[in-house]
Each structure stands twice: as structure tokens, then as C-alpha cells.
Short mmCIF file of C-alpha atoms in Angstrom, two decimals:
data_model
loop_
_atom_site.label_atom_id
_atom_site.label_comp_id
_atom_site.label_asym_id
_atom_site.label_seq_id
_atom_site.Cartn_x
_atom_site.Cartn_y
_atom_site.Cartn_z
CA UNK A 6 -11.93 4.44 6.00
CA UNK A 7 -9.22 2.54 7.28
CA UNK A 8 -9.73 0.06 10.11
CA UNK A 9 -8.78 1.91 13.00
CA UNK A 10 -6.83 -0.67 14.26
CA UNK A 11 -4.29 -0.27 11.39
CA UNK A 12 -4.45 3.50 11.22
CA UNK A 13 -4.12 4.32 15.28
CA UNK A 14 -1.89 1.77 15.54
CA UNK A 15 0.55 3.56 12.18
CA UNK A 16 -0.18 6.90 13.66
CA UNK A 17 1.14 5.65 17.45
CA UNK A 18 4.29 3.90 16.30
CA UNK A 19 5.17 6.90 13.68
CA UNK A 20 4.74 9.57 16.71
CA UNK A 21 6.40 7.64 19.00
CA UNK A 22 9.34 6.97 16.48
CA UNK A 23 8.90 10.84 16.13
CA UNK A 24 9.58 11.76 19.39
CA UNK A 25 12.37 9.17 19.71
CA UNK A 26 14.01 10.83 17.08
CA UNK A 27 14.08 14.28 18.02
CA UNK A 28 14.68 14.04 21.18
CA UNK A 29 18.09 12.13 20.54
CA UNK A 30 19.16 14.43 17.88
CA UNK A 31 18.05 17.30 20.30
CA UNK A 32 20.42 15.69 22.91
CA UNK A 33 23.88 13.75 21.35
CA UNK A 34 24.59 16.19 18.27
CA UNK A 35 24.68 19.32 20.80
CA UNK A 36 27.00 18.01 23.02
CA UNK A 37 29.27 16.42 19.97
CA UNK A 38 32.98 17.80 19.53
CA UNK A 39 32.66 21.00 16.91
CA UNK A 40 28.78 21.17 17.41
CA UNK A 41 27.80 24.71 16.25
CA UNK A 42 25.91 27.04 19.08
CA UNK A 43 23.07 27.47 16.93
CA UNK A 44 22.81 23.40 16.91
CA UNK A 45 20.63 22.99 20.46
CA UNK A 46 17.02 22.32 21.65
CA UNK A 47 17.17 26.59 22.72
CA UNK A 48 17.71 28.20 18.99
CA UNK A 49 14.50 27.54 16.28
CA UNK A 50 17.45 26.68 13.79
CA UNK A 51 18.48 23.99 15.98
CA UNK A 52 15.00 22.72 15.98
CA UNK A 53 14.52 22.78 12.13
CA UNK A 54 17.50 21.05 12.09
CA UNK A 55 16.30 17.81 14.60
CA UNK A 56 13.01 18.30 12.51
CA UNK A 57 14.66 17.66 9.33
CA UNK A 58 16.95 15.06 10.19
CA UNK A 59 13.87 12.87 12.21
CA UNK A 60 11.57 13.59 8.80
CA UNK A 61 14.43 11.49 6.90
CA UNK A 62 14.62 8.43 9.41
CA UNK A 63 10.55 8.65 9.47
CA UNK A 64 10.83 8.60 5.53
CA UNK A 65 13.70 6.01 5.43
CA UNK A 66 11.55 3.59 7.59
CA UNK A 67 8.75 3.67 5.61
CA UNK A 68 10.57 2.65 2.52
CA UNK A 69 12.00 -0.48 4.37
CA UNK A 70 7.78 -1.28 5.85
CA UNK A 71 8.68 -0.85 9.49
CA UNK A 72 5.10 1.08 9.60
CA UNK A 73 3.48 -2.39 9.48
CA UNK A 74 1.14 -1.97 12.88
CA UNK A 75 -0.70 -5.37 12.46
CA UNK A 76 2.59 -7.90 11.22
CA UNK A 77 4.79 -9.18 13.40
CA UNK A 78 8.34 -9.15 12.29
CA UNK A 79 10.70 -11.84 13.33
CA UNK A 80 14.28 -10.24 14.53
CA UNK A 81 16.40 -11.32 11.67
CA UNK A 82 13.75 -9.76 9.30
CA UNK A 83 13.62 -6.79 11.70
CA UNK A 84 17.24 -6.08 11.29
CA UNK A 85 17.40 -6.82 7.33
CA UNK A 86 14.88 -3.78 7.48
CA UNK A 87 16.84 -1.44 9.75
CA UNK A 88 19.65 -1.90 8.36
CA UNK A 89 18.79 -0.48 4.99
CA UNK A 90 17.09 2.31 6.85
CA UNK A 91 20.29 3.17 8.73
CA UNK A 92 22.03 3.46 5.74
CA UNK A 93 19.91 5.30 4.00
CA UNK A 94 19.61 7.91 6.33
CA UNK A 95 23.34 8.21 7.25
CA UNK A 96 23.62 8.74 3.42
CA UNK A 97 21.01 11.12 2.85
CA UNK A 98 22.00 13.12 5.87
CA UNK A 99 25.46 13.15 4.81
CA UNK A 100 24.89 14.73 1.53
CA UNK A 101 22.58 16.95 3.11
CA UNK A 102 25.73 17.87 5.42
CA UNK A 103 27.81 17.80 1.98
CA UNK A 104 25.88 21.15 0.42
CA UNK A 105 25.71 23.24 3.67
CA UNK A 106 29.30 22.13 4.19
CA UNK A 107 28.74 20.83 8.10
CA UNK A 108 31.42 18.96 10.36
CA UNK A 109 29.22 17.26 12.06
CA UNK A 110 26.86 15.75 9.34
CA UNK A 111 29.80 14.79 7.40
CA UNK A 112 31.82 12.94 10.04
CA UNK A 113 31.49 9.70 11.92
CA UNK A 114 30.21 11.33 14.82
CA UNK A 115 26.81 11.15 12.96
CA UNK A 116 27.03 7.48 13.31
CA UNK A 117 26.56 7.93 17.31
CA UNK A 118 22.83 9.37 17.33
CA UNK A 119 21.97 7.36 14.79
CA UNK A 120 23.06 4.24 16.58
CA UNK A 121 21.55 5.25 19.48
CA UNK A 122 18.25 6.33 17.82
CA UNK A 123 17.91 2.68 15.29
CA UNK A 124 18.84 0.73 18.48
CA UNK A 125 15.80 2.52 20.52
CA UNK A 126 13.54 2.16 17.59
CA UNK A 127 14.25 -1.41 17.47
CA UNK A 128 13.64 -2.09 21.05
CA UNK A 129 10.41 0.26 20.46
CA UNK A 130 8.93 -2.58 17.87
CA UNK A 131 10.25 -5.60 20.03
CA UNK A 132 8.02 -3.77 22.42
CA UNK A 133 5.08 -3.62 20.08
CA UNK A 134 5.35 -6.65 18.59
CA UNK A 135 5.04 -8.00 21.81
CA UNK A 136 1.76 -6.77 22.80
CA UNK A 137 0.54 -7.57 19.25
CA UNK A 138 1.65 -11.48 19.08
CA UNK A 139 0.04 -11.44 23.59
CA UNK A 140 -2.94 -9.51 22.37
CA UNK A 141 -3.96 -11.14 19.37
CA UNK A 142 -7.56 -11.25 18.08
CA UNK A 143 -8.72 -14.74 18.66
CA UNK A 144 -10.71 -15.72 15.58
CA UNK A 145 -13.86 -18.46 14.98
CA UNK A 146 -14.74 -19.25 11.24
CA UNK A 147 -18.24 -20.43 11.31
CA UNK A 148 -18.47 -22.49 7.33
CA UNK A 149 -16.44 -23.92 5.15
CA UNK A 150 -16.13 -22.23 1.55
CA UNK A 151 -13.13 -21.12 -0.67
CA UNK A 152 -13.36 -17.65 1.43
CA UNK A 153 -12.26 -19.19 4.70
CA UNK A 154 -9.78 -21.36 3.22
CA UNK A 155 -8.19 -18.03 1.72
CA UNK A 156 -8.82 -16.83 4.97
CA UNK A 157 -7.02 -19.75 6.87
CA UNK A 158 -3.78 -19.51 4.03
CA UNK A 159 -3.26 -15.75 4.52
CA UNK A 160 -3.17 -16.56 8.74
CA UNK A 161 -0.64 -19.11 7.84
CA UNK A 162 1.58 -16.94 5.75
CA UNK A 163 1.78 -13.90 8.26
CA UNK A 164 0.94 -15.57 11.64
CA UNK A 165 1.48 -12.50 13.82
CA UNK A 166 -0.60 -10.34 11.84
CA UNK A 167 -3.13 -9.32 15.12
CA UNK A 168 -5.12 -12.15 15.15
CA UNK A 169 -5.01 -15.83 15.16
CA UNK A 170 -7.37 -18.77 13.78
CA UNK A 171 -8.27 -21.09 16.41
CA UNK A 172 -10.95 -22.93 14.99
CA UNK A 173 -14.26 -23.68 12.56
CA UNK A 174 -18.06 -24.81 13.36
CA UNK A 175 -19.08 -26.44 10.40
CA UNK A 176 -22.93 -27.85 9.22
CA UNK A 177 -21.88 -31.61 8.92
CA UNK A 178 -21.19 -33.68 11.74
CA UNK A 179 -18.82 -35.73 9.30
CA UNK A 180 -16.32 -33.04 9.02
CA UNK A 181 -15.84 -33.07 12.77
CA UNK A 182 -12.53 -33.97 14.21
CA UNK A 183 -10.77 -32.98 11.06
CA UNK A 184 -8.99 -29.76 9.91
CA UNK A 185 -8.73 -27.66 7.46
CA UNK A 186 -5.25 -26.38 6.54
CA UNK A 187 -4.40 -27.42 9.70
CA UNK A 188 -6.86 -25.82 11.55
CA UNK A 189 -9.77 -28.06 13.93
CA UNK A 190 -13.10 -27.85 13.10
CA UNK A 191 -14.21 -27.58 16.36
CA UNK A 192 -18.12 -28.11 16.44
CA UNK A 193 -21.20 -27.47 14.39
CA UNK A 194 -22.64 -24.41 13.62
CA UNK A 195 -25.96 -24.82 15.86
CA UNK A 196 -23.39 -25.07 18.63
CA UNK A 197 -20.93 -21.67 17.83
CA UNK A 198 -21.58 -19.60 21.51
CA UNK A 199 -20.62 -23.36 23.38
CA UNK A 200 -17.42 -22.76 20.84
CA UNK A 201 -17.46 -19.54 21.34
CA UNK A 202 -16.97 -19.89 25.32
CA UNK A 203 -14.94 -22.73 25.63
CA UNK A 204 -12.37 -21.65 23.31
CA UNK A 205 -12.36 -17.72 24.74
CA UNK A 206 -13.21 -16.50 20.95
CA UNK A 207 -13.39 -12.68 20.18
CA UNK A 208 -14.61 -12.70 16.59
CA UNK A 209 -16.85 -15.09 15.16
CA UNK A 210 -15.91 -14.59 11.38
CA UNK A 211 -19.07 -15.72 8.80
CA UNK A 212 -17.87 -17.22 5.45
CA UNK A 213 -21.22 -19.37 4.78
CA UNK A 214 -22.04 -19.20 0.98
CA UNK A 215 -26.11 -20.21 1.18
CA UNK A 216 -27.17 -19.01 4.23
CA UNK A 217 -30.94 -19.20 4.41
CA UNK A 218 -31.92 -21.69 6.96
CA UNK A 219 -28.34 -22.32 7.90
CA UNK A 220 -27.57 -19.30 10.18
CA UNK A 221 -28.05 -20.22 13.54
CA UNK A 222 -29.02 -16.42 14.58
CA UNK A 223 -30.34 -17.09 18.08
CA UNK A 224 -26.90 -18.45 18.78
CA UNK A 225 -25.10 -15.49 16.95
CA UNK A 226 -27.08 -12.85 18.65
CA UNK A 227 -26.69 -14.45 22.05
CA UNK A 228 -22.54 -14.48 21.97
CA UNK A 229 -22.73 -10.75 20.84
CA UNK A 230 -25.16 -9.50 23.34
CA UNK A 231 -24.02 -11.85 26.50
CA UNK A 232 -20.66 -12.48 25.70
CA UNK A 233 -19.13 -9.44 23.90
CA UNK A 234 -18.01 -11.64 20.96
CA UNK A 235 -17.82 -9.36 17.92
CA UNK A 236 -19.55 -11.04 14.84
CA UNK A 237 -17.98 -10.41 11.15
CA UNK A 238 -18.89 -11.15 7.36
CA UNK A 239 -15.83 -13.07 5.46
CA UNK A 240 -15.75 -10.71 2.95
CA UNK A 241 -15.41 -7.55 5.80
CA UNK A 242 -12.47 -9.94 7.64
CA UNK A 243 -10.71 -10.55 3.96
CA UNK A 244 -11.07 -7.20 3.12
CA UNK A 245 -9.33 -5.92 6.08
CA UNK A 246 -6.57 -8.47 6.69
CA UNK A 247 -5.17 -8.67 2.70
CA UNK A 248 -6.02 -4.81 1.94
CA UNK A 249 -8.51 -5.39 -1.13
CA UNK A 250 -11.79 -6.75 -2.21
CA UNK A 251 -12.53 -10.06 -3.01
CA UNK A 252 -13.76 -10.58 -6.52
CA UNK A 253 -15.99 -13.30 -7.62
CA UNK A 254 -19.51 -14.51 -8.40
CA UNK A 255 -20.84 -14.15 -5.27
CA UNK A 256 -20.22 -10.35 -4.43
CA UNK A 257 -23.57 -8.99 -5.37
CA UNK A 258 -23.92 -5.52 -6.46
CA UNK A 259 -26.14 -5.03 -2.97
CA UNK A 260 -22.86 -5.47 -1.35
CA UNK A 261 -21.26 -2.35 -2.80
CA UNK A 262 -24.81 -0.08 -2.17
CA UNK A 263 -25.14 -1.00 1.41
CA UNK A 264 -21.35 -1.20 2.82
CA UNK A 265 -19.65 2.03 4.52
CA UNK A 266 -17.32 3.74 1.63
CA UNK A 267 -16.96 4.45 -2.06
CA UNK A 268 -18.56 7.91 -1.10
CA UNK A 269 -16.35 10.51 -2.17
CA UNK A 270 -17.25 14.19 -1.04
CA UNK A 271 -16.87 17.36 -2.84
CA UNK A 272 -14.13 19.09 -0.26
CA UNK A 273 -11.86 15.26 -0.83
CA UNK A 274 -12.21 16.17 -5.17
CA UNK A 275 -11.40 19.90 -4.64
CA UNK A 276 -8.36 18.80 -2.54
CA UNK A 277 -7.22 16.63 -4.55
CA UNK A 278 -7.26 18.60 -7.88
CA UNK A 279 -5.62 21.27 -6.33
CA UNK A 280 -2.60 19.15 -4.74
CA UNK A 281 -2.61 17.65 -8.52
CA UNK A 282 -2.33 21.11 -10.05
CA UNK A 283 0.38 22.86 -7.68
CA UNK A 284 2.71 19.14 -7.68
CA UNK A 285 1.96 19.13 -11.34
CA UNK A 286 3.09 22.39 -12.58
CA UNK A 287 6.39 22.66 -10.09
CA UNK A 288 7.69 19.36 -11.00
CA UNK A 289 7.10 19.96 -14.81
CA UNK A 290 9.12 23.01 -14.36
CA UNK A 291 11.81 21.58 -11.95
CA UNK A 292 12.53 18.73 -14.30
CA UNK A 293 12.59 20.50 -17.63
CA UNK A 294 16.50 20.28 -17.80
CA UNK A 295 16.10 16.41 -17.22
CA UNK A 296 13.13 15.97 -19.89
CA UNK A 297 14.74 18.03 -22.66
CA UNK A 298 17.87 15.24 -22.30
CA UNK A 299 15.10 12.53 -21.85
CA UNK A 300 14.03 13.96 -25.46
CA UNK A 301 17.46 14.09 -27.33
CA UNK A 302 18.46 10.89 -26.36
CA UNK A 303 14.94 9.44 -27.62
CA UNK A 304 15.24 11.21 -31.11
CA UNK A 305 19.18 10.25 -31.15
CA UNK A 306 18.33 6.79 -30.59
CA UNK A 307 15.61 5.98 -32.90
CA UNK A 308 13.59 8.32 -35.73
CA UNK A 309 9.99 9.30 -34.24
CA UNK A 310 8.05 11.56 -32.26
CA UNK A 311 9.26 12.16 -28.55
CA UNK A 312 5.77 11.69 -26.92
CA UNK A 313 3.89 8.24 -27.61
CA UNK A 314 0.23 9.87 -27.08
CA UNK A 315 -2.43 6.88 -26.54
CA UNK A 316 -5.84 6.65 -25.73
CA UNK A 317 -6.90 5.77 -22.42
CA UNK A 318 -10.57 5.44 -20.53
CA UNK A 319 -10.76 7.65 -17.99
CA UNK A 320 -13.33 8.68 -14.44
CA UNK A 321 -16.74 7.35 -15.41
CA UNK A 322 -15.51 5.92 -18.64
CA UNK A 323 -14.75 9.34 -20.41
CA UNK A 324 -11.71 8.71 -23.00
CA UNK A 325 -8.83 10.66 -22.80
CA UNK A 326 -5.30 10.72 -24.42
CA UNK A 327 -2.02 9.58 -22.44
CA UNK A 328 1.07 11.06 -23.08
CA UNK A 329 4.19 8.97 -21.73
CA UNK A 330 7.83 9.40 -23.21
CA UNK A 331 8.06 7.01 -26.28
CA UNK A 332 10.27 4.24 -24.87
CA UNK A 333 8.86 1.62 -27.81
CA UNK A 334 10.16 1.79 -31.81
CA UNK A 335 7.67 3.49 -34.41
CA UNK A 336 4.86 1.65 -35.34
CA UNK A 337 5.92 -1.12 -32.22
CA UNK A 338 2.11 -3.10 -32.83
CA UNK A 339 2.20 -3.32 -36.43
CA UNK A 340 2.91 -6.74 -36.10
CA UNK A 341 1.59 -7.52 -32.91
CA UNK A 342 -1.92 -6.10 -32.78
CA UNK A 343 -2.81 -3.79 -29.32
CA UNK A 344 -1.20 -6.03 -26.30
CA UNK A 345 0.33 -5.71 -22.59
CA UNK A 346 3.74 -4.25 -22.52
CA UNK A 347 5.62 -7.81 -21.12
CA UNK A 348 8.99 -7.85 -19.33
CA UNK A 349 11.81 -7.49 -21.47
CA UNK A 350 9.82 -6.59 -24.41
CA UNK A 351 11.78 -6.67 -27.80
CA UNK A 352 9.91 -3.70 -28.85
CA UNK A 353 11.61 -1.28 -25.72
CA UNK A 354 14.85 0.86 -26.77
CA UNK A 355 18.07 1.00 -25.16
CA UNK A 356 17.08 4.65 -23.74
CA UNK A 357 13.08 3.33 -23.31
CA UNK A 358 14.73 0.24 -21.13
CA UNK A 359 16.65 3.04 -18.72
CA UNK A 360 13.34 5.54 -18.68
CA UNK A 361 11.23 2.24 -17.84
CA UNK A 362 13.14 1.38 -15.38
CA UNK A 363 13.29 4.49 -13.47
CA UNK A 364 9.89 5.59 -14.19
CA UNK A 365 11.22 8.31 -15.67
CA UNK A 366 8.57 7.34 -19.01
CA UNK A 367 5.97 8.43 -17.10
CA UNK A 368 6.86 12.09 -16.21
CA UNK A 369 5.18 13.80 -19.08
CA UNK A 370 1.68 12.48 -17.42
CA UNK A 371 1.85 15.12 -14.85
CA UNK A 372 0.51 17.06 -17.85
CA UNK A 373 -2.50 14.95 -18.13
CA UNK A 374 -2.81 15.78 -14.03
CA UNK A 375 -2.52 19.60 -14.73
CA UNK A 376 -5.05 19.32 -17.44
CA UNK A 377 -7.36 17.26 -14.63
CA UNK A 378 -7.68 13.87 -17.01
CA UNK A 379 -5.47 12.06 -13.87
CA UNK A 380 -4.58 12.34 -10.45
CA UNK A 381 -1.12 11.80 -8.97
CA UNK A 382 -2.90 8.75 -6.67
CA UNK A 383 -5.31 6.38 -8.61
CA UNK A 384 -6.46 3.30 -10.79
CA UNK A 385 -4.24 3.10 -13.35
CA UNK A 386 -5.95 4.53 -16.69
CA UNK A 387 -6.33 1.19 -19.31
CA UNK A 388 -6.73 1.12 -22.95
CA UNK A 389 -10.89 1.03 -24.51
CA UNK A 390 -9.89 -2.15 -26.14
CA UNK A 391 -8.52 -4.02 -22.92
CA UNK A 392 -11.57 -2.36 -21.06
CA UNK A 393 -14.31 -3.77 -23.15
CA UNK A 394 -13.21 -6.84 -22.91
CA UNK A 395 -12.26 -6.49 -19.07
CA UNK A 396 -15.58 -5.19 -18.05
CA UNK A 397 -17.43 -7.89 -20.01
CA UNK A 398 -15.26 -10.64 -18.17
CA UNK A 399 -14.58 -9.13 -14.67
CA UNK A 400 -17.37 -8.47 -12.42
CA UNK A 401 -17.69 -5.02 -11.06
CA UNK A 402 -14.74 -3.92 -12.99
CA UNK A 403 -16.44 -0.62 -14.48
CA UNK A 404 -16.45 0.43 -10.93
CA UNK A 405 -12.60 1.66 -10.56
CA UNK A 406 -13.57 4.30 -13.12
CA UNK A 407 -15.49 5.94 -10.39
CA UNK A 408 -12.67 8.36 -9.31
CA UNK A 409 -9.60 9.78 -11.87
CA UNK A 410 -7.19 7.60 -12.58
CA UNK A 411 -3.96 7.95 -11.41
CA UNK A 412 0.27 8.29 -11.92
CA UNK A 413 0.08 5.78 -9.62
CA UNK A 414 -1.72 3.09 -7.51
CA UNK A 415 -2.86 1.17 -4.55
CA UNK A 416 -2.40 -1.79 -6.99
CA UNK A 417 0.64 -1.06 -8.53
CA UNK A 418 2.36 -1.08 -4.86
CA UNK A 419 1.04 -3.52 -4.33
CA UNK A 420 1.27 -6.13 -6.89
CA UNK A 421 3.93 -6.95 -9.36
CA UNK A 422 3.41 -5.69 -12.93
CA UNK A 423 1.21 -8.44 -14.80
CA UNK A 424 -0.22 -8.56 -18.89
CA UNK A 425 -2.53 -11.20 -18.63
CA UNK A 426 -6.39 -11.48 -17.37
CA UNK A 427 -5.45 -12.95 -14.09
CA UNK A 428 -3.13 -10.04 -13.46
CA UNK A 429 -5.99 -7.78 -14.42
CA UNK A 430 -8.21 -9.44 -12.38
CA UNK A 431 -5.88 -9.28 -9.10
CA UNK A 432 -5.13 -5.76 -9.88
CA UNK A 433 -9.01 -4.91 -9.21
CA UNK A 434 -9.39 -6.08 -6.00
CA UNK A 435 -6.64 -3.63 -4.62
CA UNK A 436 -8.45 -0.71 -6.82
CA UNK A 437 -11.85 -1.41 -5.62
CA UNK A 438 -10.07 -1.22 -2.19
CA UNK A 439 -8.59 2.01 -2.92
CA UNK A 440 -11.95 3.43 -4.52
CA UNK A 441 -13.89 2.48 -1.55
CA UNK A 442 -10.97 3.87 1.31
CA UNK A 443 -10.06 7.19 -0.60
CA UNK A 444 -8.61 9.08 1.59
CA UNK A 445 -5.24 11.40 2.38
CA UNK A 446 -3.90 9.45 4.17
CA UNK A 447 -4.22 6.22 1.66
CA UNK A 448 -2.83 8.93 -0.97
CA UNK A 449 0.03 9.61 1.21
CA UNK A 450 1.01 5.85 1.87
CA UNK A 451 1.00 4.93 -1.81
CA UNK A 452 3.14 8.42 -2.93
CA UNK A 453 5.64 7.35 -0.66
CA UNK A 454 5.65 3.15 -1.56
CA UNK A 455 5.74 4.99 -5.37
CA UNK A 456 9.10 6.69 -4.22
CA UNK A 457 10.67 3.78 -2.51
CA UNK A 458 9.85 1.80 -5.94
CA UNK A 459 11.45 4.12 -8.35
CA UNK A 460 14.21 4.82 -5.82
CA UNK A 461 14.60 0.99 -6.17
CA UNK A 462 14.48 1.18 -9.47
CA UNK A 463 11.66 -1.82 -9.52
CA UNK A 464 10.33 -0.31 -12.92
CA UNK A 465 9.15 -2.60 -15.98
#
């Protein structure tokens, strides 16, 4: 699951932004010059209307992250967010009033509950912000490893994220009275609940490699028993603060038996195949004037099939064939040998470089979801020969083949598109994240970051 700090916190500001919303639509555009009678709080068509119109400033805020709940955002970067989402939403709502031909959505009296409802929100998250950046959760690292110092750079590069670092306890009294990336080491180890008191800590976060002998337990068990200071592995802390799992050497295979997820019921794979199935099939037959086009200009441009049909590895390592639009020349790896598609890739066409770019390349893998070899929401499905040689070099990587894979994914909203180990490395921390927190809600979130990328057009 998802911590419930994050989630309850997401669900409170996107129900209060809700109701904000509404309510001002509810009262300005009734009692606007030319307002229809039916447009009011008293007539069910007035309400659809305030529904609709709040569901496109919810979905326009979204696109522009303003459903951060844990990161602070300074107010210049608050208003080069809400600006965006103003405009989008005056723009979508004006078409909308374009096609059912209304005054009131077309002119600039839409600008004045609009206004009205932006400048709330905004006051709403100065609000929020606040008690996030007065309430933060004050942190003690107790060890010095590689973890903590990733730790101690990710507190550095969003410092209002819900918590702050105030110190380390360390096992060498040589290290004392220095810092680590700027942080005080602030006593030894044997001494954390004295730490723990004197500098009001609420987590005490453990990042010690070798532990045996070295964790002072007494000491640990005392400050969560008498002084209600919450004690945390590194690799739980990491894990919830960056959004994926830490991959190295020392994440044992014990670690992914005994921690809470990567248990996936029957009722979540029913759901899922059946959402997969009905947004399959009604998009494949809403877009068929689009893909026929897609098609013509392929086989215009350049002699060859229309599909490029590859094989990919599939849930629990089943192989399966891939069907994208071809956006590559005939016979592209002749000279290459199987590699990573790279950025501006000689072997892309005019037409592939367009259908790249908006995704549009893609579409005809909502076949592969109808025929249940993908989901809409999922690791993105890799080639045998890049999976060999990822699983023999990549710990744990065989384990993102647990669920389907997927149109799209926690990783590819995440992280930039990458063709080289590294990339595939970083990539498998965010789908280990999203194998261990499926869920409908994580679905959800990444379905509508996937929309504000193509919308973007932030394709390869």
C-alpha cells in the first residue's frame, strides 16, 4: 500500500479542491449576465454541469503535480504550476462551451470563477504547505553507509518534503563533531535515546550495513516504548521518500518474503483484466479512423508491413509477441544487431518520428491488452535477449515479471527514457515499487501522468 501519509494527505487536498470547485461554479456562473435557468445549484443539469467543469480543474492540476501532499512548493514554483492549469482549463472548458454552443463558457465571464476558484486553491496549498514545512517529521540517522548519504542528498534536494534531517549517531568517536553533507553527527550510537531527547527526534531511521553486535537494542527499544520515537529500516525510509526500491548487493531475497506487499489477490487480477478488456476494445474502435491514416502514411512513406510485431517476455517470463506501429525502416538491425531504440535514432521515419512522439506507435498494443498478454498499467514488457542478460546482471530483476506488463509504467513516469544498463537498472527500482504497491489507485495516478506526457508530447 501506499504510506498513508501520502495517500490521506492526496485524498484531503483533492476533496477539498473538490468542494472548492463546485461550490464556486455552483455560485458565480448562476448569477453571471445570460446564465441559463437550468445553470443553478436547484436543477440536476446544473449540477452535472459544476461536476464536469470541477472534474477538468481536478484533472488539469494533476497534470501540472499540485497533488504533491508531502513537497513543499516555493510560491514562484507554485504559480509556474497554476498557471498552466488555469489555462488549460479555461481552454478545455471553452471548447467544451464551443460544441454545445454556450454564452457563458465561451466568453470572458468564464475567466471570473476561474479566478476566483485558482486564487482559493492557491491560498488552500499556502495553507497546507504551511502545516507541512511547521509539522515536519524530525528525523535521526543512526550509521553511516551509502544508504544514508542517499538519504541525506534526497532531504537536500526537496527540503520541505514532510520531514527534516537533524542529525546522525555514528560507531566511531572520531567522526564526532563532523558532518556529513552538511548534516552533524551528533553522538554515538550507544548513546541514540540521549540524542533522541535532546534533539526532540520522532524517527530514528537505521541505515547500519553489519549490524550484529552493533545495534544498541536496549537503547532502541527504550526511545520507542518510553518516548514514542518511531524506529525505521533505511531501506523502508528510502523506499517511501523517493517512491522505489533500492537495488543493490545488500537487499537479500529475505527482504522481499518478509515485507508487507507484492501480494496480489484474485478480485485486484479480475479487475484489472476486465478494465483492460472494456478500455481496450472501445478505444480500438474509437480510433480506427485515426489508425487506418496512421497506416497509409506508414506504407506511403516507406515499403513494409504496417505492424512491426516483436517478441517480448511477458508475466512470469512467458514470451509473447508485441505489436507497435512500424515507426523504424525494413530490416532497421541488419546492421546494428538487437539494441535500445536511442534518441534521434537514424533508423526512425519522418511519420515514425511524429507517431513516437505522440505515442501514437503504441496504440495497436491495446490489442495485446484485449488478448490479456498486457495491461494498460505495468512494467514495461523487454526483449528475451536484453532480459537474459538483465536478469544475470541485476539483482532481483526477474521479479517485475510477477504481474502483466503494461502500456505503461510507474517507471516510465517517472524516469526519462534511457538504453543503457544504468537506465535499466534505475528503471527497476520504480517497477519493483509498483509490483509491490499494486493498487487502483497507483493505476490511476500513472494513467493520468501517461496523459499529461503524451499531451506534452514528451515521447521518444
Amino acid at each position: 500500500m501506499f504510506s498513508v501519509r501520502t495517500t490521506m494527505g492526496s485524498i484531503f487536498i483533492i476533496a477539498t479542491d473538490t468542494l472548492i470547485c463546485y461550490l464556486l461554479f455552483g455560485i458565480i456562473l448562476p448569477s453571471l449576465a445570460y446564465s441559463p435557468p437550468w445553470l443553478s445549484l436547484a436543477s440536476p443539469y446544473g449540477h452535472g454541469t459544476f461536476i464536469i467543469l470541477t472534474l477538468v480543474v481536478i484533472v488539469s492540476m494533476s497534470f501540472t503535480r499540485l497533488y504533491s501532499f508531502i513537497e513543499y512548493i516555493y510560491p514562484i514554483d507554485l504559480l509556474k504550476r497554476i498557471l498552466p492549469s488555469f489555462a488549460f482549463s479555461f481552454g478545455t472548458i471553452a471548447t467544451m462551451g464551443f460544441f454545445i454552443k454556450s454564452v457563458i463558457l465561451l466568453s470572458w465571464r468564464l475567466l471570473l470563477p476561474l479566478i476566483a476558484i485558482y486564487i482559493c486553491l492557491a491560498i488552500f496549498r499556502f495553507f497546507v504547505f504551511f502545516v507541512i514545512r511547521e509539522n515536519r517529521e524530525r528525523i535521526l540517522i543512526l550509521g553511516i553507509s551509502e544508504q544514508a548519504r542517499e538519504i541525506i542528498r534526497e532531504s537536500h534536494r526537496k527540503k520541505f518534503r514532510g520531514y527534516e534531517i537533524i542529525g546522525i549517531v555514528t560507531s566511531f568517536s572520531d567522526e564526532l563533531d563532523t558532518k556529513v553533507n552538511a548534516i552533524p553527527i551528533l553522538g554515538l550510537i550507544d548513546d541514540v535515546q540521549k540524542v533522541a531527547r535532546n534533539y526532540a527526534v520522532d524517527s530514528i531511521v537505521i541505515t547500519l550495513r553489519e549490524r550484529r553486535k552493533k545495534l544498541p537494542l536496549d537503547e532502541l527499544l527504550r526511545c520507542k516504548v518510553e518516548d514514542n520515537v518511531r524506529v525505521q529500516e533505511g531501506l523502508a525510509f528510502y523506499e517511501k521518500v523517493k517512491r522505489k526500491i533500492i537495488i543493490d548487493d545488500y537487499l537479500k531475497k529475505s527482504w522481499f518474503i518478509f515485507e508487507e506487499g507484492f501480494f496480489h489477490t484474485s478480485i485486484h487480477g479480475v479487475i484489472k483484466r476486465t478494465q483492460g478488456i472494456i478500455v481496450s476494445s472501445v478505444l480500438l474502435v474509437l480510433m480506427a479512423p485515426v489508425l487506418l491514416v496512421i497506416a497509409i502514411l506508414i506504407r506511403r512513406e516507406s515499403p513494409g508491413p504496417v505492424f512491426f510485431t516483436q517478441e517480448r517476455v511477458g508475466r512470469n517470463g512467458r514470451p509473447f509477441f508485441l505489436r507497435k506501429f512500424r515507426s523504424m525502416y525494413v530490416d532497421a538491425e541488419k546492421m546494428t544487431g538487437p539494441v535500445f531504440a536511442q534518441e534521434n535514432d537514424p533508423r526512425v521515419t519522418r511519420i515514425g518520428r511524429i507517431i513516437r512522439k505522440t505515442r501514437l506507435d503504441e496504440f495497436p498494443q491495446f490489442i495485446n491488452i484485449f488478448k490479456g498478454d498486457m495491461d494498460l498499467v505495468g512494467p514495461r514488457p523487454e526483449r528475451p535477449v536484453f532480459v537474459k542478460k538483465l536478469e544475470e546482471d541485476i539483482p532481483h530483476y526477474k521479479l517485475r515479471h510477477a504481474v502483466r506488463p503494461g502500456l505503461t509504467g510507474w517507471a516510465q513516469v517517472n524516469y526519462p527514457y534511457g538504453d543503457s544498463f544504468d537506465d535499466s537498472k534505475e528503471k527497476l527500482t520504480y517497477d519493483l515499487y509498483y509490483v509491490k504497491h499494486f493498487s487502483w489507485y497507483l493505476d490511476l495516478l500513472i494513467i493520468l501522468l501517461t496523459i499529461k506526457e503524451v499531451i506534452f508530447s514528451k515521447g521518444r
